[in-house]
mmCIF file with all atom_site columns, C-alpha atoms and ligand atoms in Angstrom:
data_model
loop_
_atom_site.group_PDB
_atom_site.id
_atom_site.type_symbol
_atom_site.label_atom_id
_atom_site.label_alt_id
_atom_site.label_comp_id
_atom_site.label_asym_id
_atom_site.label_entity_id
_atom_site.label_seq_id
_atom_site.pdbx_PDB_ins_code
_atom_site.Cartn_x
_atom_site.Cartn_y
_atom_site.Cartn_z
_atom_site.occupancy
_atom_site.B_iso_or_equiv
_atom_site.pdbx_formal_charge
_atom_site.auth_seq_id
_atom_site.auth_comp_id
_atom_site.auth_asym_id
_atom_site.auth_atom_id
_atom_site.pdbx_PDB_model_num
ATOM   1   C CA  . MET P 1 1   ? -32.366 44.867 -58.126 1.00 91.00 ? 1   MET P CA  1
ATOM   2   C CA  . PRO P 1 2   ? -35.231 46.086 -56.530 1.00 91.00 ? 2   PRO P CA  1
ATOM   3   C CA  . ASN P 1 3   ? -37.225 49.063 -57.951 1.00 89.00 ? 3   ASN P CA  1
ATOM   4   C CA  . ILE P 1 4   ? -35.887 52.250 -55.604 1.00 89.00 ? 4   ILE P CA  1
ATOM   5   C CA  . ILE P 1 5   ? -39.159 54.902 -55.036 1.00 87.00 ? 5   ILE P CA  1
ATOM   6   C CA  . ALA P 1 6   ? -36.988 57.847 -55.652 1.00 82.00 ? 6   ALA P CA  1
ATOM   7   C CA  . ILE P 1 7   ? -37.207 60.786 -53.691 1.00 81.00 ? 7   ILE P CA  1
ATOM   8   C CA  . ALA P 1 8   ? -39.015 64.055 -56.012 1.00 79.00 ? 8   ALA P CA  1
ATOM   9   C CA  . GLU P 1 9   ? -37.473 67.545 -56.061 1.00 82.00 ? 9   GLU P CA  1
ATOM   10  C CA  . LEU P 1 10  ? -38.830 69.459 -53.617 1.00 82.00 ? 10  LEU P CA  1
ATOM   11  C CA  . ASP P 1 11  ? -40.851 72.061 -54.834 1.00 83.00 ? 11  ASP P CA  1
ATOM   12  C CA  . PRO P 1 12  ? -39.503 75.700 -53.683 1.00 78.00 ? 12  PRO P CA  1
ATOM   13  C CA  . ASN P 1 13  ? -43.421 76.696 -53.739 1.00 84.00 ? 13  ASN P CA  1
ATOM   14  C CA  . ASN P 1 14  ? -44.254 73.951 -51.167 1.00 93.00 ? 14  ASN P CA  1
ATOM   15  C CA  . ARG P 1 15  ? -45.367 75.294 -47.972 1.00 97.00 ? 15  ARG P CA  1
ATOM   16  C CA  . PHE P 1 16  ? -44.303 74.026 -44.423 1.00 98.00 ? 16  PHE P CA  1
ATOM   17  C CA  . ALA P 1 17  ? -45.952 74.951 -41.126 1.00 98.00 ? 17  ALA P CA  1
ATOM   18  C CA  . ILE P 1 18  ? -44.338 74.590 -37.445 1.00 98.00 ? 18  ILE P CA  1
ATOM   19  C CA  . VAL P 1 19  ? -45.928 74.374 -34.172 1.00 98.00 ? 19  VAL P CA  1
ATOM   20  C CA  . VAL P 1 20  ? -43.774 75.351 -31.390 1.00 99.00 ? 20  VAL P CA  1
ATOM   21  C CA  . ALA P 1 21  ? -44.422 75.023 -27.778 1.00 98.00 ? 21  ALA P CA  1
ATOM   22  C CA  . ARG P 1 22  ? -44.132 78.244 -25.361 1.00 98.00 ? 22  ARG P CA  1
ATOM   23  C CA  . TRP P 1 23  ? -42.926 75.837 -22.390 1.00 98.00 ? 23  TRP P CA  1
ATOM   24  C CA  . ASN P 1 24  ? -39.245 75.302 -22.260 1.00 98.00 ? 24  ASN P CA  1
ATOM   25  C CA  . GLU P 1 25  ? -38.807 78.438 -24.631 1.00 98.00 ? 25  GLU P CA  1
ATOM   26  C CA  . ASN P 1 26  ? -35.402 79.020 -24.161 1.00 98.00 ? 26  ASN P CA  1
ATOM   27  C CA  . ILE P 1 27  ? -35.026 75.410 -25.584 1.00 98.00 ? 27  ILE P CA  1
ATOM   28  C CA  . THR P 1 28  ? -37.765 75.685 -27.952 1.00 98.00 ? 28  THR P CA  1
ATOM   29  C CA  . ARG P 1 29  ? -36.839 78.789 -29.752 1.00 98.00 ? 29  ARG P CA  1
ATOM   30  C CA  . LYS P 1 30  ? -33.376 77.222 -30.111 1.00 98.00 ? 30  LYS P CA  1
ATOM   31  C CA  . LEU P 1 31  ? -35.205 73.790 -32.157 1.00 98.00 ? 31  LEU P CA  1
ATOM   32  C CA  . LEU P 1 32  ? -37.469 76.347 -34.053 1.00 98.00 ? 32  LEU P CA  1
ATOM   33  C CA  . ASP P 1 33  ? -34.116 78.366 -35.336 1.00 98.00 ? 33  ASP P CA  1
ATOM   34  C CA  . GLY P 1 34  ? -32.806 74.918 -36.191 1.00 98.00 ? 34  GLY P CA  1
ATOM   35  C CA  . ALA P 1 35  ? -35.714 73.952 -38.284 1.00 98.00 ? 35  ALA P CA  1
ATOM   36  C CA  . VAL P 1 36  ? -36.011 77.380 -39.750 1.00 98.00 ? 36  VAL P CA  1
ATOM   37  C CA  . LYS P 1 37  ? -32.591 77.422 -40.895 1.00 98.00 ? 37  LYS P CA  1
ATOM   38  C CA  . THR P 1 38  ? -32.974 73.737 -42.422 1.00 98.00 ? 38  THR P CA  1
ATOM   39  C CA  . LEU P 1 39  ? -35.680 75.050 -44.584 1.00 97.00 ? 39  LEU P CA  1
ATOM   40  C CA  . ASN P 1 40  ? -34.300 77.799 -45.683 1.00 96.00 ? 40  ASN P CA  1
ATOM   41  C CA  . GLU P 1 41  ? -31.048 75.843 -46.667 1.00 96.00 ? 41  GLU P CA  1
ATOM   42  C CA  . GLN P 1 42  ? -33.074 73.150 -48.654 1.00 93.00 ? 42  GLN P CA  1
ATOM   43  C CA  . GLY P 1 43  ? -34.747 76.184 -51.009 1.00 92.00 ? 43  GLY P CA  1
ATOM   44  C CA  . ILE P 1 44  ? -37.872 76.969 -48.574 1.00 94.00 ? 44  ILE P CA  1
ATOM   45  C CA  . ALA P 1 45  ? -38.256 80.834 -48.019 1.00 95.00 ? 45  ALA P CA  1
ATOM   46  C CA  . ASP P 1 46  ? -39.586 82.448 -44.657 1.00 97.00 ? 46  ASP P CA  1
ATOM   47  C CA  . GLU P 1 47  ? -42.551 83.688 -47.009 1.00 96.00 ? 47  GLU P CA  1
ATOM   48  C CA  . SER P 1 48  ? -43.274 79.829 -47.258 1.00 97.00 ? 48  SER P CA  1
ATOM   49  C CA  . ILE P 1 49  ? -43.385 78.521 -43.150 1.00 98.00 ? 49  ILE P CA  1
ATOM   50  C CA  . ASP P 1 50  ? -45.981 79.714 -40.718 1.00 98.00 ? 50  ASP P CA  1
ATOM   51  C CA  . VAL P 1 51  ? -45.216 79.209 -37.140 1.00 98.00 ? 51  VAL P CA  1
ATOM   52  C CA  . ALA P 1 52  ? -48.033 78.828 -34.633 1.00 98.00 ? 52  ALA P CA  1
ATOM   53  C CA  . TRP P 1 53  ? -47.068 79.245 -31.100 1.00 98.00 ? 53  TRP P CA  1
ATOM   54  C CA  . VAL P 1 54  ? -49.246 77.207 -28.385 1.00 98.00 ? 54  VAL P CA  1
ATOM   55  C CA  . PRO P 1 55  ? -48.585 77.320 -24.813 1.00 98.00 ? 55  PRO P CA  1
ATOM   56  C CA  . GLY P 1 56  ? -47.129 73.514 -23.711 1.00 98.00 ? 56  GLY P CA  1
ATOM   57  C CA  . SER P 1 57  ? -46.489 70.627 -25.709 1.00 98.00 ? 57  SER P CA  1
ATOM   58  C CA  . MET P 1 58  ? -50.062 68.676 -24.714 1.00 98.00 ? 58  MET P CA  1
ATOM   59  C CA  . GLU P 1 59  ? -51.461 71.434 -26.951 1.00 98.00 ? 59  GLU P CA  1
ATOM   60  C CA  . LEU P 1 60  ? -49.584 70.574 -30.200 1.00 98.00 ? 60  LEU P CA  1
ATOM   61  C CA  . PRO P 1 61  ? -51.629 67.904 -31.664 1.00 98.00 ? 61  PRO P CA  1
ATOM   62  C CA  . LEU P 1 62  ? -54.700 70.049 -31.867 1.00 98.00 ? 62  LEU P CA  1
ATOM   63  C CA  . VAL P 1 63  ? -53.212 72.864 -33.911 1.00 98.00 ? 63  VAL P CA  1
ATOM   64  C CA  . ALA P 1 64  ? -51.104 70.603 -35.689 1.00 98.00 ? 64  ALA P CA  1
ATOM   65  C CA  . LYS P 1 65  ? -54.133 68.319 -36.936 1.00 98.00 ? 65  LYS P CA  1
ATOM   66  C CA  . ARG P 1 66  ? -56.061 71.895 -37.894 1.00 98.00 ? 66  ARG P CA  1
ATOM   67  C CA  . LEU P 1 67  ? -52.979 72.958 -39.964 1.00 98.00 ? 67  LEU P CA  1
ATOM   68  C CA  . ALA P 1 68  ? -52.520 69.318 -41.526 1.00 98.00 ? 68  ALA P CA  1
ATOM   69  C CA  . ALA P 1 69  ? -56.530 69.086 -42.464 1.00 98.00 ? 69  ALA P CA  1
ATOM   70  C CA  . SER P 1 70  ? -56.333 72.478 -44.432 1.00 98.00 ? 70  SER P CA  1
ATOM   71  C CA  . GLN P 1 71  ? -53.676 70.739 -47.004 1.00 96.00 ? 71  GLN P CA  1
ATOM   72  C CA  . ARG P 1 72  ? -52.079 73.731 -47.612 1.00 97.00 ? 72  ARG P CA  1
ATOM   73  C CA  . TYR P 1 73  ? -48.892 72.011 -46.452 1.00 98.00 ? 73  TYR P CA  1
ATOM   74  C CA  . ALA P 1 74  ? -46.401 70.108 -47.434 1.00 97.00 ? 74  ALA P CA  1
ATOM   75  C CA  . ALA P 1 75  ? -45.241 68.716 -43.686 1.00 98.00 ? 75  ALA P CA  1
ATOM   76  C CA  . VAL P 1 76  ? -46.045 70.068 -40.342 1.00 98.00 ? 76  VAL P CA  1
ATOM   77  C CA  . ILE P 1 77  ? -43.221 69.942 -37.746 1.00 98.00 ? 77  ILE P CA  1
ATOM   78  C CA  . CYS P 1 78  ? -44.266 69.956 -34.121 1.00 98.00 ? 78  CYS P CA  1
ATOM   79  C CA  . LEU P 1 79  ? -41.684 70.973 -31.957 1.00 98.00 ? 79  LEU P CA  1
ATOM   80  C CA  . GLY P 1 80  ? -41.402 70.847 -27.673 1.00 98.00 ? 80  GLY P CA  1
ATOM   81  C CA  . ALA P 1 81  ? -39.441 70.308 -24.694 1.00 98.00 ? 81  ALA P CA  1
ATOM   82  C CA  . VAL P 1 82  ? -40.751 67.939 -22.226 1.00 98.00 ? 82  VAL P CA  1
ATOM   83  C CA  . ILE P 1 83  ? -38.670 67.504 -19.118 1.00 97.00 ? 83  ILE P CA  1
ATOM   84  C CA  . ARG P 1 84  ? -38.901 65.514 -16.329 1.00 96.00 ? 84  ARG P CA  1
ATOM   85  C CA  . GLY P 1 85  ? -39.864 66.772 -13.046 1.00 94.00 ? 85  GLY P CA  1
ATOM   86  C CA  . GLU P 1 86  ? -40.811 65.285 -9.155  1.00 94.00 ? 86  GLU P CA  1
ATOM   87  C CA  . THR P 1 87  ? -44.154 63.844 -11.010 1.00 95.00 ? 87  THR P CA  1
ATOM   88  C CA  . THR P 1 88  ? -45.101 61.509 -14.130 1.00 95.00 ? 88  THR P CA  1
ATOM   89  C CA  . HIS P 1 89  ? -46.662 64.631 -15.824 1.00 94.00 ? 89  HIS P CA  1
ATOM   90  C CA  . ASP P 1 90  ? -43.941 64.271 -18.609 1.00 95.00 ? 90  ASP P CA  1
ATOM   91  C CA  . GLN P 1 91  ? -44.735 60.763 -19.193 1.00 96.00 ? 91  GLN P CA  1
ATOM   92  C CA  . HIS P 1 92  ? -48.702 61.779 -20.148 1.00 97.00 ? 92  HIS P CA  1
ATOM   93  C CA  . ILE P 1 93  ? -47.629 64.553 -22.126 1.00 97.00 ? 93  ILE P CA  1
ATOM   94  C CA  . ASN P 1 94  ? -45.120 62.583 -24.288 1.00 97.00 ? 94  ASN P CA  1
ATOM   95  C CA  . ARG P 1 95  ? -47.188 59.639 -24.803 1.00 98.00 ? 95  ARG P CA  1
ATOM   96  C CA  . ALA P 1 96  ? -50.545 61.585 -25.664 1.00 98.00 ? 96  ALA P CA  1
ATOM   97  C CA  . VAL P 1 97  ? -49.128 63.935 -28.040 1.00 98.00 ? 97  VAL P CA  1
ATOM   98  C CA  . SER P 1 98  ? -46.286 61.522 -29.524 1.00 98.00 ? 98  SER P CA  1
ATOM   99  C CA  . LEU P 1 99  ? -49.362 58.734 -30.209 1.00 98.00 ? 99  LEU P CA  1
ATOM   100 C CA  . ALA P 1 100 ? -51.554 61.828 -31.371 1.00 98.00 ? 100 ALA P CA  1
ATOM   101 C CA  . ILE P 1 101 ? -49.294 63.369 -33.689 1.00 98.00 ? 101 ILE P CA  1
ATOM   102 C CA  . THR P 1 102 ? -48.478 59.485 -35.685 1.00 98.00 ? 102 THR P CA  1
ATOM   103 C CA  . GLN P 1 103 ? -52.712 59.778 -35.899 1.00 98.00 ? 103 GLN P CA  1
ATOM   104 C CA  . ILE P 1 104 ? -52.806 63.162 -37.188 1.00 98.00 ? 104 ILE P CA  1
ATOM   105 C CA  . SER P 1 105 ? -50.345 62.360 -40.065 1.00 98.00 ? 105 SER P CA  1
ATOM   106 C CA  . LEU P 1 106 ? -52.184 59.059 -41.250 1.00 98.00 ? 106 LEU P CA  1
ATOM   107 C CA  . ASP P 1 107 ? -55.614 60.544 -40.863 1.00 98.00 ? 107 ASP P CA  1
ATOM   108 C CA  . THR P 1 108 ? -54.732 63.598 -43.298 1.00 98.00 ? 108 THR P CA  1
ATOM   109 C CA  . ASN P 1 109 ? -51.992 62.151 -45.136 1.00 97.00 ? 109 ASN P CA  1
ATOM   110 C CA  . ILE P 1 110 ? -49.662 64.912 -44.518 1.00 98.00 ? 110 ILE P CA  1
ATOM   111 C CA  . PRO P 1 111 ? -46.093 64.155 -42.541 1.00 98.00 ? 111 PRO P CA  1
ATOM   112 C CA  . VAL P 1 112 ? -46.592 65.251 -39.051 1.00 98.00 ? 112 VAL P CA  1
ATOM   113 C CA  . LEU P 1 113 ? -42.987 65.475 -37.697 1.00 98.00 ? 113 LEU P CA  1
ATOM   114 C CA  . PHE P 1 114 ? -42.224 64.794 -33.898 1.00 98.00 ? 114 PHE P CA  1
ATOM   115 C CA  . GLY P 1 115 ? -39.781 66.825 -32.855 1.00 98.00 ? 115 GLY P CA  1
ATOM   116 C CA  . VAL P 1 116 ? -40.419 66.637 -28.834 1.00 98.00 ? 116 VAL P CA  1
ATOM   117 C CA  . LEU P 1 117 ? -37.361 66.445 -26.635 1.00 98.00 ? 117 LEU P CA  1
ATOM   118 C CA  . THR P 1 118 ? -38.377 63.944 -24.029 1.00 97.00 ? 118 THR P CA  1
ATOM   119 C CA  . CYS P 1 119 ? -35.909 64.511 -21.598 1.00 97.00 ? 119 CYS P CA  1
ATOM   120 C CA  . GLU P 1 120 ? -34.660 63.856 -17.786 1.00 96.00 ? 120 GLU P CA  1
ATOM   121 C CA  . THR P 1 121 ? -32.840 67.402 -17.436 1.00 97.00 ? 121 THR P CA  1
ATOM   122 C CA  . MET P 1 122 ? -32.465 70.611 -18.747 1.00 97.00 ? 122 MET P CA  1
ATOM   123 C CA  . GLU P 1 123 ? -28.356 69.215 -19.615 1.00 98.00 ? 123 GLU P CA  1
ATOM   124 C CA  . GLN P 1 124 ? -29.899 66.739 -21.754 1.00 97.00 ? 124 GLN P CA  1
ATOM   125 C CA  . ALA P 1 125 ? -32.330 69.104 -23.681 1.00 98.00 ? 125 ALA P CA  1
ATOM   126 C CA  . LEU P 1 126 ? -29.633 72.371 -24.140 1.00 98.00 ? 126 LEU P CA  1
ATOM   127 C CA  . ASN P 1 127 ? -26.980 69.133 -25.983 1.00 98.00 ? 127 ASN P CA  1
ATOM   128 C CA  . ARG P 1 128 ? -30.117 68.202 -28.205 1.00 98.00 ? 128 ARG P CA  1
ATOM   129 C CA  . ALA P 1 129 ? -31.031 72.280 -29.250 1.00 98.00 ? 129 ALA P CA  1
ATOM   130 C CA  . GLY P 1 130 ? -27.990 72.968 -31.032 1.00 97.00 ? 130 GLY P CA  1
ATOM   131 C CA  . GLY P 1 131 ? -25.336 71.744 -28.140 1.00 97.00 ? 131 GLY P CA  1
ATOM   132 C CA  . ARG P 1 132 ? -23.309 68.798 -28.754 1.00 97.00 ? 132 ARG P CA  1
ATOM   133 C CA  . VAL P 1 133 ? -25.975 66.120 -29.814 1.00 96.00 ? 133 VAL P CA  1
ATOM   134 C CA  . GLY P 1 134 ? -27.049 68.292 -32.777 1.00 97.00 ? 134 GLY P CA  1
ATOM   135 C CA  . ASN P 1 135 ? -30.574 69.913 -33.085 1.00 98.00 ? 135 ASN P CA  1
ATOM   136 C CA  . LYS P 1 136 ? -33.060 67.940 -33.102 1.00 98.00 ? 136 LYS P CA  1
ATOM   137 C CA  . GLY P 1 137 ? -35.319 70.582 -34.707 1.00 98.00 ? 137 GLY P CA  1
ATOM   138 C CA  . ALA P 1 138 ? -33.057 70.962 -37.830 1.00 98.00 ? 138 ALA P CA  1
ATOM   139 C CA  . GLU P 1 139 ? -33.143 66.996 -37.929 1.00 98.00 ? 139 GLU P CA  1
ATOM   140 C CA  . CYS P 1 140 ? -36.893 67.594 -37.614 1.00 98.00 ? 140 CYS P CA  1
ATOM   141 C CA  . ALA P 1 141 ? -37.219 69.520 -40.496 1.00 98.00 ? 141 ALA P CA  1
ATOM   142 C CA  . GLU P 1 142 ? -34.665 67.904 -42.698 1.00 97.00 ? 142 GLU P CA  1
ATOM   143 C CA  . ALA P 1 143 ? -37.173 64.405 -42.322 1.00 97.00 ? 143 ALA P CA  1
ATOM   144 C CA  . ALA P 1 144 ? -40.036 66.942 -42.900 1.00 97.00 ? 144 ALA P CA  1
ATOM   145 C CA  . VAL P 1 145 ? -38.575 67.855 -46.342 1.00 96.00 ? 145 VAL P CA  1
ATOM   146 C CA  . GLN P 1 146 ? -37.720 64.258 -47.299 1.00 94.00 ? 146 GLN P CA  1
ATOM   147 C CA  . MET P 1 147 ? -41.239 62.944 -46.168 1.00 95.00 ? 147 MET P CA  1
ATOM   148 C CA  . ALA P 1 148 ? -42.518 65.559 -48.503 1.00 95.00 ? 148 ALA P CA  1
ATOM   149 C CA  . ALA P 1 149 ? -40.364 64.807 -51.334 1.00 93.00 ? 149 ALA P CA  1
ATOM   150 C CA  . LEU P 1 150 ? -40.980 61.054 -51.208 1.00 93.00 ? 150 LEU P CA  1
ATOM   151 C CA  . LEU P 1 151 ? -44.565 61.546 -50.967 1.00 93.00 ? 151 LEU P CA  1
ATOM   152 C CA  . LYS P 1 152 ? -44.812 62.945 -54.268 1.00 89.00 ? 152 LYS P CA  1
ATOM   153 C CA  . ASN P 1 153 ? -43.742 60.285 -56.071 1.00 87.00 ? 153 ASN P CA  1
ATOM   154 C CA  . LEU P 1 154 ? -45.786 57.567 -54.127 1.00 90.00 ? 154 LEU P CA  1
ATOM   155 C CA  . PRO P 1 155 ? -48.514 56.039 -55.917 1.00 86.00 ? 155 PRO P CA  1
HETATM 156 C C1  . DLZ D 2 .   ? -47.502 71.500 -17.198 1.00 55.02 ? 201 DLZ D C1  1
HETATM 157 C C2  . DLZ D 2 .   ? -46.199 70.971 -18.142 1.00 55.02 ? 201 DLZ D C2  1
HETATM 158 C C3  . DLZ D 2 .   ? -45.180 70.541 -17.357 1.00 55.02 ? 201 DLZ D C3  1
HETATM 159 C C4  . DLZ D 2 .   ? -45.195 69.997 -15.998 1.00 55.02 ? 201 DLZ D C4  1
HETATM 160 N N1  . DLZ D 2 .   ? -44.260 70.248 -17.673 1.00 55.02 ? 201 DLZ D N1  1
HETATM 161 C C5  . DLZ D 2 .   ? -44.114 70.483 -19.401 1.00 55.02 ? 201 DLZ D C5  1
HETATM 162 C C6  . DLZ D 2 .   ? -43.275 70.468 -19.829 1.00 55.02 ? 201 DLZ D C6  1
HETATM 163 O O1  . DLZ D 2 .   ? -42.115 69.724 -19.696 1.00 55.02 ? 201 DLZ D O1  1
HETATM 164 N N2  . DLZ D 2 .   ? -42.749 70.828 -21.689 1.00 55.02 ? 201 DLZ D N2  1
HETATM 165 C C7  . DLZ D 2 .   ? -44.114 71.396 -22.178 1.00 55.02 ? 201 DLZ D C7  1
HETATM 166 O O2  . DLZ D 2 .   ? -43.895 71.367 -23.488 1.00 55.02 ? 201 DLZ D O2  1
HETATM 167 N N3  . DLZ D 2 .   ? -44.904 71.640 -21.337 1.00 55.02 ? 201 DLZ D N3  1
HETATM 168 C C8  . DLZ D 2 .   ? -45.153 71.261 -20.047 1.00 55.02 ? 201 DLZ D C8  1
HETATM 169 N N4  . DLZ D 2 .   ? -46.525 71.638 -19.307 1.00 55.02 ? 201 DLZ D N4  1
HETATM 170 C C9  . DLZ D 2 .   ? -47.665 72.016 -20.217 1.00 55.02 ? 201 DLZ D C9  1
HETATM 171 C C10 . DLZ D 2 .   ? -48.714 71.037 -21.053 1.00 55.02 ? 201 DLZ D C10 1
HETATM 172 O O3  . DLZ D 2 .   ? -47.416 70.794 -21.966 1.00 55.02 ? 201 DLZ D O3  1
HETATM 173 C C11 . DLZ D 2 .   ? -49.671 72.253 -21.383 1.00 55.02 ? 201 DLZ D C11 1
HETATM 174 O O4  . DLZ D 2 .   ? -49.542 73.271 -21.929 1.00 55.02 ? 201 DLZ D O4  1
HETATM 175 C C12 . DLZ D 2 .   ? -50.413 72.125 -19.662 1.00 55.02 ? 201 DLZ D C12 1
HETATM 176 O O5  . DLZ D 2 .   ? -50.623 70.852 -19.097 1.00 55.02 ? 201 DLZ D O5  1
HETATM 177 C C13 . DLZ D 2 .   ? -51.972 72.426 -20.621 1.00 55.02 ? 201 DLZ D C13 1
HETATM 178 O O6  . DLZ D 2 .   ? -52.614 71.466 -21.186 1.00 55.02 ? 201 DLZ D O6  1
#
């Protein structure tokens, strides 16, 4: 049997940062609520969670980079909601932000989570912000906790 690298106990003193986009705030606030609730359920108190609002999803990477590079956080969670309009604007945002967030995580060795909805319609976004497809902010926070705990046990 292979040796499975165990997920460590999460240290309740770990700090988590959440960067959240104000654009489509009716959606992103729900993602934020879902993320905070999940962190609380995992034993992370509100005092250990720092939240930074940015104007839109395009601004998530810079702030995420500053927070991750500070090495103060076990993980940085990025939340946004990009909804397709009449132009290809959404594609540019989605690609730039997803690539940048991945790169920041690799450069800083801190989990930086991509919790940006990339939807065709507002209905799809509502379904993913606490509607019938769940809350992607909560799922992102769950992934952040798992990554923080796994990284503790990695060589
Ligand atoms: C400009 C823009 C548009 C058209 N759509 C969205 C969106 O659906 N979701 C989102 O988070 N942000 C959007 N933005 C704003 C950009 O992310 C960014 O704030 C501006 O282009 C300024 O850099």
